[in-house]
Amino acid sequence: MVKFHDIDLKIENDIQVKKDDALIVVDMQYDFLSGGSLAVEGGNLIIDGINDLIDIFGDGIVVLSQDWHPQDHLSFASNHSGKNPGDEFSSKDGAIGPILWPDHCIQNTHGARFHENLNTKLIKKVIQKGTNPKIDSYSAFLENDKKTETGLKDYLNSNNIKKIYISGLALDYCCYNTAMDGLDFGYKTYFIIDLTRGVDLPPGNIVNSLKNMINKGINFAIKNSFNFK
Ligand SMILES: [Zn+2]
């Protein structure tokens, strides 16, 4: 057990990475890291640990997701008159919301790049998401319309992946939605709790996300759950 935001999480131990396992690293991009427009507190502190896990996976399946928005993306408060980042906003179809964000991860800008310290040398697959200006995409599997697939499921299935491990940013948005969809798609899903950080917007969102994941049957691990031998 570990205590995280006052919630007891049952932690898996002694995980051996196998051929049908995949590591999903969510949105480790400059805009979500220190100095970025949507910096997640403590985000930089998880880079080294994620690199350690990438090492364990070696030439196995590691997927990076990348938030990749056009400038006119409707998740940006700047594209709604009179709105500020953090304001509540939901489009009727649920494709945008529940809140608006500052401009972030605009295609081909510095903020959209992966952090230079993230070890991307062996990465075979990057899944870009949020490219449609009218649809946000928190999950690395499905855009927020819950219909449009990003290609992650097909990629994992073509590699016979059965189990996924989620790390990255932010805990209560993109990691959370990736984990929930991953379980729905039939993967045994692990959330690596010390290799993620949350935004907690609105306040309480991290705890709610954790409770929902526990209730749904998502498993939890920490970096040291993995067998580094
Ligand atoms: Zn975004």
mmCIF file with all atom_site columns, C-alpha atoms and ligand atoms in Angstrom:
data_model
loop_
_atom_site.group_PDB
_atom_site.id
_atom_site.type_symbol
_atom_site.label_atom_id
_atom_site.label_alt_id
_atom_site.label_comp_id
_atom_site.label_asym_id
_atom_site.label_entity_id
_atom_site.label_seq_id
_atom_site.pdbx_PDB_ins_code
_atom_site.Cartn_x
_atom_site.Cartn_y
_atom_site.Cartn_z
_atom_site.occupancy
_atom_site.B_iso_or_equiv
_atom_site.pdbx_formal_charge
_atom_site.auth_seq_id
_atom_site.auth_comp_id
_atom_site.auth_asym_id
_atom_site.auth_atom_id
_atom_site.pdbx_PDB_model_num
ATOM   1   C  CA . MET A 1 1   ? 0.000   0.000  0.000   1.00 0.00 ? 1   MET A CA 1
ATOM   2   C  CA . VAL A 1 2   ? 1.097   3.570  -0.557  1.00 0.00 ? 2   VAL A CA 1
ATOM   3   C  CA . LYS A 1 3   ? -0.777  6.650  0.555   1.00 0.00 ? 3   LYS A CA 1
ATOM   4   C  CA . PHE A 1 4   ? -1.282  9.189  -2.192  1.00 0.00 ? 4   PHE A CA 1
ATOM   5   C  CA . HIS A 1 5   ? -3.418  12.282 -1.619  1.00 0.00 ? 5   HIS A CA 1
ATOM   6   C  CA . ASP A 1 6   ? -4.758  10.464 1.481   1.00 0.00 ? 6   ASP A CA 1
ATOM   7   C  CA . ILE A 1 7   ? -5.963  7.511  -0.570  1.00 0.00 ? 7   ILE A CA 1
ATOM   8   C  CA . ASP A 1 8   ? -4.583  4.044  0.086   1.00 0.00 ? 8   ASP A CA 1
ATOM   9   C  CA . LEU A 1 9   ? -3.420  2.510  -3.158  1.00 0.00 ? 9   LEU A CA 1
ATOM   10  C  CA . LYS A 1 10  ? -2.648  -1.174 -3.473  1.00 0.00 ? 10  LYS A CA 1
ATOM   11  C  CA . ILE A 1 11  ? 0.659   -1.374 -5.311  1.00 0.00 ? 11  ILE A CA 1
ATOM   12  C  CA . GLU A 1 12  ? 1.811   -4.233 -7.497  1.00 0.00 ? 12  GLU A CA 1
ATOM   13  C  CA . ASN A 1 13  ? 5.322   -5.498 -6.717  1.00 0.00 ? 13  ASN A CA 1
ATOM   14  C  CA . ASP A 1 14  ? 8.049   -7.292 -8.619  1.00 0.00 ? 14  ASP A CA 1
ATOM   15  C  CA . ILE A 1 15  ? 6.801   -6.526 -12.112 1.00 0.00 ? 15  ILE A CA 1
ATOM   16  C  CA . GLN A 1 16  ? 8.702   -8.285 -14.877 1.00 0.00 ? 16  GLN A CA 1
ATOM   17  C  CA . VAL A 1 17  ? 8.321   -6.590 -18.234 1.00 0.00 ? 17  VAL A CA 1
ATOM   18  C  CA . LYS A 1 18  ? 7.238   -9.052 -20.901 1.00 0.00 ? 18  LYS A CA 1
ATOM   19  C  CA . LYS A 1 19  ? 6.840   -8.960 -24.668 1.00 0.00 ? 19  LYS A CA 1
ATOM   20  C  CA . ASP A 1 20  ? 3.125   -8.201 -24.518 1.00 0.00 ? 20  ASP A CA 1
ATOM   21  C  CA . ASP A 1 21  ? 3.631   -5.181 -22.230 1.00 0.00 ? 21  ASP A CA 1
ATOM   22  C  CA . ALA A 1 22  ? 3.775   -1.573 -23.403 1.00 0.00 ? 22  ALA A CA 1
ATOM   23  C  CA . LEU A 1 23  ? 4.868   1.616  -21.666 1.00 0.00 ? 23  LEU A CA 1
ATOM   24  C  CA . ILE A 1 24  ? 2.773   4.680  -22.506 1.00 0.00 ? 24  ILE A CA 1
ATOM   25  C  CA . VAL A 1 25  ? 4.461   8.014  -21.751 1.00 0.00 ? 25  VAL A CA 1
ATOM   26  C  CA . VAL A 1 26  ? 1.897   10.793 -21.896 1.00 0.00 ? 26  VAL A CA 1
ATOM   27  C  CA . ASP A 1 27  ? 2.680   14.345 -23.070 1.00 0.00 ? 27  ASP A CA 1
ATOM   28  C  CA . MET A 1 28  ? 6.173   14.970 -21.665 1.00 0.00 ? 28  MET A CA 1
ATOM   29  C  CA . GLN A 1 29  ? 6.377   18.233 -23.602 1.00 0.00 ? 29  GLN A CA 1
ATOM   30  C  CA . TYR A 1 30  ? 7.876   21.616 -22.733 1.00 0.00 ? 30  TYR A CA 1
ATOM   31  C  CA . ASP A 1 31  ? 4.537   23.373 -22.302 1.00 0.00 ? 31  ASP A CA 1
ATOM   32  C  CA . PHE A 1 32  ? 3.576   20.918 -19.530 1.00 0.00 ? 32  PHE A CA 1
ATOM   33  C  CA . LEU A 1 33  ? 6.975   21.217 -17.856 1.00 0.00 ? 33  LEU A CA 1
ATOM   34  C  CA . SER A 1 34  ? 8.727   23.909 -15.840 1.00 0.00 ? 34  SER A CA 1
ATOM   35  C  CA . GLY A 1 35  ? 8.464   27.283 -17.598 1.00 0.00 ? 35  GLY A CA 1
ATOM   36  C  CA . GLY A 1 36  ? 5.790   26.036 -20.010 1.00 0.00 ? 36  GLY A CA 1
ATOM   37  C  CA . SER A 1 37  ? 2.423   27.701 -20.601 1.00 0.00 ? 37  SER A CA 1
ATOM   38  C  CA . LEU A 1 38  ? 0.570   24.879 -18.822 1.00 0.00 ? 38  LEU A CA 1
ATOM   39  C  CA . ALA A 1 39  ? 3.318   23.683 -16.501 1.00 0.00 ? 39  ALA A CA 1
ATOM   40  C  CA . VAL A 1 40  ? 2.337   20.839 -14.191 1.00 0.00 ? 40  VAL A CA 1
ATOM   41  C  CA . GLU A 1 41  ? 3.945   21.229 -10.776 1.00 0.00 ? 41  GLU A CA 1
ATOM   42  C  CA . GLY A 1 42  ? 6.733   18.713 -10.289 1.00 0.00 ? 42  GLY A CA 1
ATOM   43  C  CA . GLY A 1 43  ? 6.536   17.492 -13.869 1.00 0.00 ? 43  GLY A CA 1
ATOM   44  C  CA . ASN A 1 44  ? 10.279  17.787 -14.404 1.00 0.00 ? 44  ASN A CA 1
ATOM   45  C  CA . LEU A 1 45  ? 10.882  15.533 -11.402 1.00 0.00 ? 45  LEU A CA 1
ATOM   46  C  CA . ILE A 1 46  ? 9.499   12.479 -13.196 1.00 0.00 ? 46  ILE A CA 1
ATOM   47  C  CA . ILE A 1 47  ? 11.684  12.658 -16.315 1.00 0.00 ? 47  ILE A CA 1
ATOM   48  C  CA . ASP A 1 48  ? 14.588  10.611 -14.894 1.00 0.00 ? 48  ASP A CA 1
ATOM   49  C  CA . GLY A 1 49  ? 12.285  7.911  -13.563 1.00 0.00 ? 49  GLY A CA 1
ATOM   50  C  CA . ILE A 1 50  ? 10.504  7.607  -16.895 1.00 0.00 ? 50  ILE A CA 1
ATOM   51  C  CA . ASN A 1 51  ? 13.900  7.255  -18.585 1.00 0.00 ? 51  ASN A CA 1
ATOM   52  C  CA . ASP A 1 52  ? 14.742  4.417  -16.184 1.00 0.00 ? 52  ASP A CA 1
ATOM   53  C  CA . LEU A 1 53  ? 11.562  2.613  -17.250 1.00 0.00 ? 53  LEU A CA 1
ATOM   54  C  CA . ILE A 1 54  ? 12.228  3.280  -20.930 1.00 0.00 ? 54  ILE A CA 1
ATOM   55  C  CA . ASP A 1 55  ? 15.584  1.550  -20.330 1.00 0.00 ? 55  ASP A CA 1
ATOM   56  C  CA . ILE A 1 56  ? 13.830  -1.486 -18.865 1.00 0.00 ? 56  ILE A CA 1
ATOM   57  C  CA . PHE A 1 57  ? 11.585  -1.764 -21.893 1.00 0.00 ? 57  PHE A CA 1
ATOM   58  C  CA . GLY A 1 58  ? 14.674  -1.587 -24.096 1.00 0.00 ? 58  GLY A CA 1
ATOM   59  C  CA . ASP A 1 59  ? 13.690  -2.532 -27.619 1.00 0.00 ? 59  ASP A CA 1
ATOM   60  C  CA . GLY A 1 60  ? 10.133  -3.343 -26.464 1.00 0.00 ? 60  GLY A CA 1
ATOM   61  C  CA . ILE A 1 61  ? 7.051   -1.241 -27.053 1.00 0.00 ? 61  ILE A CA 1
ATOM   62  C  CA . VAL A 1 62  ? 7.214   2.298  -25.687 1.00 0.00 ? 62  VAL A CA 1
ATOM   63  C  CA . VAL A 1 63  ? 4.759   4.864  -27.026 1.00 0.00 ? 63  VAL A CA 1
ATOM   64  C  CA . LEU A 1 64  ? 4.956   8.612  -26.482 1.00 0.00 ? 64  LEU A CA 1
ATOM   65  C  CA . SER A 1 65  ? 1.793   10.668 -26.803 1.00 0.00 ? 65  SER A CA 1
ATOM   66  C  CA . GLN A 1 66  ? 2.130   14.254 -27.933 1.00 0.00 ? 66  GLN A CA 1
ATOM   67  C  CA . ASP A 1 67  ? -0.487  16.968 -27.532 1.00 0.00 ? 67  ASP A CA 1
ATOM   68  C  CA . TRP A 1 68  ? -0.405  18.621 -30.973 1.00 0.00 ? 68  TRP A CA 1
ATOM   69  C  CA . HIS A 1 69  ? -2.819  21.499 -31.415 1.00 0.00 ? 69  HIS A CA 1
ATOM   70  C  CA . PRO A 1 70  ? -3.447  23.957 -34.231 1.00 0.00 ? 70  PRO A CA 1
ATOM   71  C  CA . GLN A 1 71  ? -3.345  27.630 -33.125 1.00 0.00 ? 71  GLN A CA 1
ATOM   72  C  CA . ASP A 1 72  ? -7.151  27.903 -33.509 1.00 0.00 ? 72  ASP A CA 1
ATOM   73  C  CA . HIS A 1 73  ? -7.840  24.982 -31.176 1.00 0.00 ? 73  HIS A CA 1
ATOM   74  C  CA . LEU A 1 74  ? -11.088 25.512 -29.274 1.00 0.00 ? 74  LEU A CA 1
ATOM   75  C  CA . SER A 1 75  ? -9.662  24.212 -26.005 1.00 0.00 ? 75  SER A CA 1
ATOM   76  C  CA . PHE A 1 76  ? -7.703  27.481 -25.793 1.00 0.00 ? 76  PHE A CA 1
ATOM   77  C  CA . ALA A 1 77  ? -9.421  30.259 -23.831 1.00 0.00 ? 77  ALA A CA 1
ATOM   78  C  CA . SER A 1 78  ? -7.844  32.716 -26.280 1.00 0.00 ? 78  SER A CA 1
ATOM   79  C  CA . ASN A 1 79  ? -10.154 31.405 -29.011 1.00 0.00 ? 79  ASN A CA 1
ATOM   80  C  CA . HIS A 1 80  ? -13.312 32.321 -27.039 1.00 0.00 ? 80  HIS A CA 1
ATOM   81  C  CA . SER A 1 81  ? -14.125 35.979 -26.510 1.00 0.00 ? 81  SER A CA 1
ATOM   82  C  CA . GLY A 1 82  ? -14.236 37.004 -22.852 1.00 0.00 ? 82  GLY A CA 1
ATOM   83  C  CA . LYS A 1 83  ? -12.917 33.673 -21.556 1.00 0.00 ? 83  LYS A CA 1
ATOM   84  C  CA . ASN A 1 84  ? -9.834  33.017 -19.450 1.00 0.00 ? 84  ASN A CA 1
ATOM   85  C  CA . PRO A 1 85  ? -7.811  29.850 -18.877 1.00 0.00 ? 85  PRO A CA 1
ATOM   86  C  CA . GLY A 1 86  ? -9.481  27.770 -16.183 1.00 0.00 ? 86  GLY A CA 1
ATOM   87  C  CA . ASP A 1 87  ? -12.974 29.047 -17.012 1.00 0.00 ? 87  ASP A CA 1
ATOM   88  C  CA . GLU A 1 88  ? -15.616 26.370 -17.235 1.00 0.00 ? 88  GLU A CA 1
ATOM   89  C  CA . PHE A 1 89  ? -16.649 25.598 -20.795 1.00 0.00 ? 89  PHE A CA 1
ATOM   90  C  CA . SER A 1 90  ? -18.162 22.525 -22.388 1.00 0.00 ? 90  SER A CA 1
ATOM   91  C  CA . SER A 1 91  ? -19.205 22.121 -25.980 1.00 0.00 ? 91  SER A CA 1
ATOM   92  C  CA . LYS A 1 92  ? -22.533 20.370 -26.466 1.00 0.00 ? 92  LYS A CA 1
ATOM   93  C  CA . ASP A 1 93  ? -20.927 17.227 -27.850 1.00 0.00 ? 93  ASP A CA 1
ATOM   94  C  CA . GLY A 1 94  ? -18.394 17.079 -24.988 1.00 0.00 ? 94  GLY A CA 1
ATOM   95  C  CA . ALA A 1 95  ? -15.506 17.456 -27.424 1.00 0.00 ? 95  ALA A CA 1
ATOM   96  C  CA . ILE A 1 96  ? -14.201 20.554 -25.613 1.00 0.00 ? 96  ILE A CA 1
ATOM   97  C  CA . GLY A 1 97  ? -14.117 21.059 -21.840 1.00 0.00 ? 97  GLY A CA 1
ATOM   98  C  CA . PRO A 1 98  ? -14.950 20.924 -18.953 1.00 0.00 ? 98  PRO A CA 1
ATOM   99  C  CA . ILE A 1 99  ? -12.539 23.865 -18.655 1.00 0.00 ? 99  ILE A CA 1
ATOM   100 C  CA . LEU A 1 100 ? -10.534 26.027 -21.058 1.00 0.00 ? 100 LEU A CA 1
ATOM   101 C  CA . TRP A 1 101 ? -6.746  26.050 -21.172 1.00 0.00 ? 101 TRP A CA 1
ATOM   102 C  CA . PRO A 1 102 ? -4.014  28.548 -21.965 1.00 0.00 ? 102 PRO A CA 1
ATOM   103 C  CA . ASP A 1 103 ? -2.523  28.186 -25.447 1.00 0.00 ? 103 ASP A CA 1
ATOM   104 C  CA . HIS A 1 104 ? -0.275  25.125 -25.306 1.00 0.00 ? 104 HIS A CA 1
ATOM   105 C  CA . CYS A 1 105 ? 1.486   22.519 -27.438 1.00 0.00 ? 105 CYS A CA 1
ATOM   106 C  CA . ILE A 1 106 ? 0.952   24.366 -30.696 1.00 0.00 ? 106 ILE A CA 1
ATOM   107 C  CA . GLN A 1 107 ? 2.186   22.276 -33.610 1.00 0.00 ? 107 GLN A CA 1
ATOM   108 C  CA . ASN A 1 108 ? 5.855   22.804 -34.527 1.00 0.00 ? 108 ASN A CA 1
ATOM   109 C  CA . THR A 1 109 ? 6.586   25.169 -31.635 1.00 0.00 ? 109 THR A CA 1
ATOM   110 C  CA . HIS A 1 110 ? 9.119   24.676 -28.841 1.00 0.00 ? 110 HIS A CA 1
ATOM   111 C  CA . GLY A 1 111 ? 6.317   24.101 -26.326 1.00 0.00 ? 111 GLY A CA 1
ATOM   112 C  CA . ALA A 1 112 ? 5.086   21.067 -28.240 1.00 0.00 ? 112 ALA A CA 1
ATOM   113 C  CA . ARG A 1 113 ? 8.493   19.366 -28.287 1.00 0.00 ? 113 ARG A CA 1
ATOM   114 C  CA . PHE A 1 114 ? 9.434   16.543 -25.953 1.00 0.00 ? 114 PHE A CA 1
ATOM   115 C  CA . HIS A 1 115 ? 11.808  17.613 -23.189 1.00 0.00 ? 115 HIS A CA 1
ATOM   116 C  CA . GLU A 1 116 ? 15.404  17.232 -24.319 1.00 0.00 ? 116 GLU A CA 1
ATOM   117 C  CA . ASN A 1 117 ? 16.215  15.101 -21.259 1.00 0.00 ? 117 ASN A CA 1
ATOM   118 C  CA . LEU A 1 118 ? 13.562  12.532 -22.132 1.00 0.00 ? 118 LEU A CA 1
ATOM   119 C  CA . ASN A 1 119 ? 15.279  9.555  -23.721 1.00 0.00 ? 119 ASN A CA 1
ATOM   120 C  CA . THR A 1 120 ? 13.543  9.311  -27.083 1.00 0.00 ? 120 THR A CA 1
ATOM   121 C  CA . LYS A 1 121 ? 16.350  7.460  -28.885 1.00 0.00 ? 121 LYS A CA 1
ATOM   122 C  CA . LEU A 1 122 ? 14.664  4.063  -28.907 1.00 0.00 ? 122 LEU A CA 1
ATOM   123 C  CA . ILE A 1 123 ? 11.099  5.317  -29.302 1.00 0.00 ? 123 ILE A CA 1
ATOM   124 C  CA . LYS A 1 124 ? 9.359   3.711  -32.250 1.00 0.00 ? 124 LYS A CA 1
ATOM   125 C  CA . LYS A 1 125 ? 5.940   5.300  -31.990 1.00 0.00 ? 125 LYS A CA 1
ATOM   126 C  CA . VAL A 1 126 ? 4.579   8.767  -31.274 1.00 0.00 ? 126 VAL A CA 1
ATOM   127 C  CA . ILE A 1 127 ? 0.819   9.296  -31.119 1.00 0.00 ? 127 ILE A CA 1
ATOM   128 C  CA . GLN A 1 128 ? -0.217  12.899 -31.804 1.00 0.00 ? 128 GLN A CA 1
ATOM   129 C  CA . LYS A 1 129 ? -3.565  14.020 -30.450 1.00 0.00 ? 129 LYS A CA 1
ATOM   130 C  CA . GLY A 1 130 ? -5.767  17.102 -30.374 1.00 0.00 ? 130 GLY A CA 1
ATOM   131 C  CA . THR A 1 131 ? -5.102  18.005 -34.009 1.00 0.00 ? 131 THR A CA 1
ATOM   132 C  CA . ASN A 1 132 ? -8.737  18.746 -34.874 1.00 0.00 ? 132 ASN A CA 1
ATOM   133 C  CA . PRO A 1 133 ? -9.472  22.356 -33.814 1.00 0.00 ? 133 PRO A CA 1
ATOM   134 C  CA . LYS A 1 134 ? -12.984 21.409 -32.669 1.00 0.00 ? 134 LYS A CA 1
ATOM   135 C  CA . ILE A 1 135 ? -12.105 18.313 -30.618 1.00 0.00 ? 135 ILE A CA 1
ATOM   136 C  CA . ASP A 1 136 ? -9.780  18.080 -27.632 1.00 0.00 ? 136 ASP A CA 1
ATOM   137 C  CA . SER A 1 137 ? -8.063  14.829 -26.839 1.00 0.00 ? 137 SER A CA 1
ATOM   138 C  CA . TYR A 1 138 ? -7.108  14.029 -23.277 1.00 0.00 ? 138 TYR A CA 1
ATOM   139 C  CA . SER A 1 139 ? -6.825  10.296 -23.821 1.00 0.00 ? 139 SER A CA 1
ATOM   140 C  CA . ALA A 1 140 ? -4.032  8.900  -25.971 1.00 0.00 ? 140 ALA A CA 1
ATOM   141 C  CA . PHE A 1 141 ? -6.582  6.359  -27.298 1.00 0.00 ? 141 PHE A CA 1
ATOM   142 C  CA . LEU A 1 142 ? -9.688  8.404  -28.092 1.00 0.00 ? 142 LEU A CA 1
ATOM   143 C  CA . GLU A 1 143 ? -10.386 12.050 -28.734 1.00 0.00 ? 143 GLU A CA 1
ATOM   144 C  CA . ASN A 1 144 ? -12.906 13.702 -26.407 1.00 0.00 ? 144 ASN A CA 1
ATOM   145 C  CA . ASP A 1 145 ? -15.814 12.989 -28.768 1.00 0.00 ? 145 ASP A CA 1
ATOM   146 C  CA . LYS A 1 146 ? -15.145 9.399  -27.585 1.00 0.00 ? 146 LYS A CA 1
ATOM   147 C  CA . LYS A 1 147 ? -15.382 8.235  -31.201 1.00 0.00 ? 147 LYS A CA 1
ATOM   148 C  CA . THR A 1 148 ? -12.263 9.367  -33.044 1.00 0.00 ? 148 THR A CA 1
ATOM   149 C  CA . GLU A 1 149 ? -9.388  6.976  -32.473 1.00 0.00 ? 149 GLU A CA 1
ATOM   150 C  CA . THR A 1 150 ? -5.806  8.224  -32.362 1.00 0.00 ? 150 THR A CA 1
ATOM   151 C  CA . GLY A 1 151 ? -4.272  5.008  -33.714 1.00 0.00 ? 151 GLY A CA 1
ATOM   152 C  CA . LEU A 1 152 ? -2.841  3.850  -30.383 1.00 0.00 ? 152 LEU A CA 1
ATOM   153 C  CA . LYS A 1 153 ? -5.162  0.857  -30.052 1.00 0.00 ? 153 LYS A CA 1
ATOM   154 C  CA . ASP A 1 154 ? -4.343  -0.378 -33.564 1.00 0.00 ? 154 ASP A CA 1
ATOM   155 C  CA . TYR A 1 155 ? -0.628  0.039  -32.921 1.00 0.00 ? 155 TYR A CA 1
ATOM   156 C  CA . LEU A 1 156 ? -0.754  -1.869 -29.635 1.00 0.00 ? 156 LEU A CA 1
ATOM   157 C  CA . ASN A 1 157 ? -2.895  -4.618 -31.110 1.00 0.00 ? 157 ASN A CA 1
ATOM   158 C  CA . SER A 1 158 ? -0.591  -5.021 -34.105 1.00 0.00 ? 158 SER A CA 1
ATOM   159 C  CA . ASN A 1 159 ? 2.170   -5.680 -31.567 1.00 0.00 ? 159 ASN A CA 1
ATOM   160 C  CA . ASN A 1 160 ? 0.032   -8.113 -29.537 1.00 0.00 ? 160 ASN A CA 1
ATOM   161 C  CA . ILE A 1 161 ? 0.122   -5.919 -26.452 1.00 0.00 ? 161 ILE A CA 1
ATOM   162 C  CA . LYS A 1 162 ? -2.064  -7.101 -23.560 1.00 0.00 ? 162 LYS A CA 1
ATOM   163 C  CA . LYS A 1 163 ? -0.846  -4.969 -20.663 1.00 0.00 ? 163 LYS A CA 1
ATOM   164 C  CA . ILE A 1 164 ? -0.129  -1.239 -20.523 1.00 0.00 ? 164 ILE A CA 1
ATOM   165 C  CA . TYR A 1 165 ? 1.688   0.966  -18.034 1.00 0.00 ? 165 TYR A CA 1
ATOM   166 C  CA . ILE A 1 166 ? 0.758   4.649  -17.944 1.00 0.00 ? 166 ILE A CA 1
ATOM   167 C  CA . SER A 1 167 ? 3.114   7.469  -16.935 1.00 0.00 ? 167 SER A CA 1
ATOM   168 C  CA . GLY A 1 168 ? 3.480   11.173 -17.735 1.00 0.00 ? 168 GLY A CA 1
ATOM   169 C  CA . LEU A 1 169 ? 1.325   14.288 -17.550 1.00 0.00 ? 169 LEU A CA 1
ATOM   170 C  CA . ALA A 1 170 ? -1.133  15.229 -16.337 1.00 0.00 ? 170 ALA A CA 1
ATOM   171 C  CA . LEU A 1 171 ? -2.384  12.648 -13.861 1.00 0.00 ? 171 LEU A CA 1
ATOM   172 C  CA . ASP A 1 172 ? -5.997  13.861 -13.731 1.00 0.00 ? 172 ASP A CA 1
ATOM   173 C  CA . TYR A 1 173 ? -6.489  14.606 -17.427 1.00 0.00 ? 173 TYR A CA 1
ATOM   174 C  CA . CYS A 1 174 ? -4.482  12.883 -20.105 1.00 0.00 ? 174 CYS A CA 1
ATOM   175 C  CA . CYS A 1 175 ? -3.061  10.029 -18.009 1.00 0.00 ? 175 CYS A CA 1
ATOM   176 C  CA . TYR A 1 176 ? -6.409  9.395  -16.338 1.00 0.00 ? 176 TYR A CA 1
ATOM   177 C  CA . ASN A 1 177 ? -8.372  9.307  -19.601 1.00 0.00 ? 177 ASN A CA 1
ATOM   178 C  CA . THR A 1 178 ? -5.714  7.145  -21.259 1.00 0.00 ? 178 THR A CA 1
ATOM   179 C  CA . ALA A 1 179 ? -5.942  4.637  -18.415 1.00 0.00 ? 179 ALA A CA 1
ATOM   180 C  CA . MET A 1 180 ? -9.756  4.564  -18.415 1.00 0.00 ? 180 MET A CA 1
ATOM   181 C  CA . ASP A 1 181 ? -9.918  4.025  -22.185 1.00 0.00 ? 181 ASP A CA 1
ATOM   182 C  CA . GLY A 1 182 ? -7.113  1.473  -22.031 1.00 0.00 ? 182 GLY A CA 1
ATOM   183 C  CA . LEU A 1 183 ? -9.114  -0.639 -19.614 1.00 0.00 ? 183 LEU A CA 1
ATOM   184 C  CA . ASP A 1 184 ? -12.256 -0.241 -21.755 1.00 0.00 ? 184 ASP A CA 1
ATOM   185 C  CA . PHE A 1 185 ? -10.267 -1.499 -24.747 1.00 0.00 ? 185 PHE A CA 1
ATOM   186 C  CA . GLY A 1 186 ? -9.376  -4.641 -22.819 1.00 0.00 ? 186 GLY A CA 1
ATOM   187 C  CA . TYR A 1 187 ? -5.802  -4.011 -21.729 1.00 0.00 ? 187 TYR A CA 1
ATOM   188 C  CA . LYS A 1 188 ? -4.724  -4.858 -18.221 1.00 0.00 ? 188 LYS A CA 1
ATOM   189 C  CA . THR A 1 189 ? -3.888  -1.315 -17.161 1.00 0.00 ? 189 THR A CA 1
ATOM   190 C  CA . TYR A 1 190 ? -1.359  -0.068 -14.613 1.00 0.00 ? 190 TYR A CA 1
ATOM   191 C  CA . PHE A 1 191 ? -1.025  3.520  -13.464 1.00 0.00 ? 191 PHE A CA 1
ATOM   192 C  CA . ILE A 1 192 ? 2.505   4.346  -12.299 1.00 0.00 ? 192 ILE A CA 1
ATOM   193 C  CA . ILE A 1 193 ? 1.617   6.720  -9.547  1.00 0.00 ? 193 ILE A CA 1
ATOM   194 C  CA . ASP A 1 194 ? 5.056   8.216  -8.815  1.00 0.00 ? 194 ASP A CA 1
ATOM   195 C  CA . LEU A 1 195 ? 5.807   8.836  -12.485 1.00 0.00 ? 195 LEU A CA 1
ATOM   196 C  CA . THR A 1 196 ? 2.923   11.238 -13.017 1.00 0.00 ? 196 THR A CA 1
ATOM   197 C  CA . ARG A 1 197 ? 1.818   14.609 -11.630 1.00 0.00 ? 197 ARG A CA 1
ATOM   198 C  CA . GLY A 1 198 ? -1.591  16.266 -11.688 1.00 0.00 ? 198 GLY A CA 1
ATOM   199 C  CA . VAL A 1 199 ? -2.994  19.756 -12.242 1.00 0.00 ? 199 VAL A CA 1
ATOM   200 C  CA . ASP A 1 200 ? -5.908  19.296 -9.787  1.00 0.00 ? 200 ASP A CA 1
ATOM   201 C  CA . LEU A 1 201 ? -8.227  21.594 -11.724 1.00 0.00 ? 201 LEU A CA 1
ATOM   202 C  CA . PRO A 1 202 ? -10.861 22.014 -10.470 1.00 0.00 ? 202 PRO A CA 1
ATOM   203 C  CA . PRO A 1 203 ? -9.528  21.351 -6.928  1.00 0.00 ? 203 PRO A CA 1
ATOM   204 C  CA . GLY A 1 204 ? -10.284 17.776 -5.891  1.00 0.00 ? 204 GLY A CA 1
ATOM   205 C  CA . ASN A 1 205 ? -9.873  16.489 -9.424  1.00 0.00 ? 205 ASN A CA 1
ATOM   206 C  CA . ILE A 1 206 ? -6.837  14.341 -8.571  1.00 0.00 ? 206 ILE A CA 1
ATOM   207 C  CA . VAL A 1 207 ? -8.658  12.546 -5.760  1.00 0.00 ? 207 VAL A CA 1
ATOM   208 C  CA . ASN A 1 208 ? -11.771 12.046 -7.905  1.00 0.00 ? 208 ASN A CA 1
ATOM   209 C  CA . SER A 1 209 ? -9.648  10.639 -10.716 1.00 0.00 ? 209 SER A CA 1
ATOM   210 C  CA . LEU A 1 210 ? -7.932  8.200  -8.361  1.00 0.00 ? 210 LEU A CA 1
ATOM   211 C  CA . LYS A 1 211 ? -11.256 7.044  -6.905  1.00 0.00 ? 211 LYS A CA 1
ATOM   212 C  CA . ASN A 1 212 ? -12.709 6.502  -10.373 1.00 0.00 ? 212 ASN A CA 1
ATOM   213 C  CA . MET A 1 213 ? -9.673  4.480  -11.411 1.00 0.00 ? 213 MET A CA 1
ATOM   214 C  CA . ILE A 1 214 ? -9.817  2.324  -8.282  1.00 0.00 ? 214 ILE A CA 1
ATOM   215 C  CA . ASN A 1 215 ? -13.533 1.677  -8.816  1.00 0.00 ? 215 ASN A CA 1
ATOM   216 C  CA . LYS A 1 216 ? -12.984 0.778  -12.441 1.00 0.00 ? 216 LYS A CA 1
ATOM   217 C  CA . GLY A 1 217 ? -10.289 -1.786 -11.671 1.00 0.00 ? 217 GLY A CA 1
ATOM   218 C  CA . ILE A 1 218 ? -7.160  -0.037 -12.797 1.00 0.00 ? 218 ILE A CA 1
ATOM   219 C  CA . ASN A 1 219 ? -4.005  -1.338 -11.118 1.00 0.00 ? 219 ASN A CA 1
ATOM   220 C  CA . PHE A 1 220 ? -1.345  0.829  -9.523  1.00 0.00 ? 220 PHE A CA 1
ATOM   221 C  CA . ALA A 1 221 ? 2.412   0.578  -9.464  1.00 0.00 ? 221 ALA A CA 1
ATOM   222 C  CA . ILE A 1 222 ? 5.417   2.688  -8.584  1.00 0.00 ? 222 ILE A CA 1
ATOM   223 C  CA . LYS A 1 223 ? 8.744   2.875  -10.364 1.00 0.00 ? 223 LYS A CA 1
ATOM   224 C  CA . ASN A 1 224 ? 10.289  0.498  -7.872  1.00 0.00 ? 224 ASN A CA 1
ATOM   225 C  CA . SER A 1 225 ? 7.576   -2.066 -8.553  1.00 0.00 ? 225 SER A CA 1
ATOM   226 C  CA . PHE A 1 226 ? 9.586   -2.986 -11.637 1.00 0.00 ? 226 PHE A CA 1
ATOM   227 C  CA . ASN A 1 227 ? 12.298  -5.543 -11.478 1.00 0.00 ? 227 ASN A CA 1
ATOM   228 C  CA . PHE A 1 228 ? 15.418  -3.679 -12.566 1.00 0.00 ? 228 PHE A CA 1
ATOM   229 C  CA . LYS A 1 229 ? 17.650  -6.764 -12.657 1.00 0.00 ? 229 LYS A CA 1
HETATM 230 ZN ZN . ZN  B 2 .   ? -4.069  20.108 -25.057 1.00 0.00 ? 1   ZN  B ZN 1
#
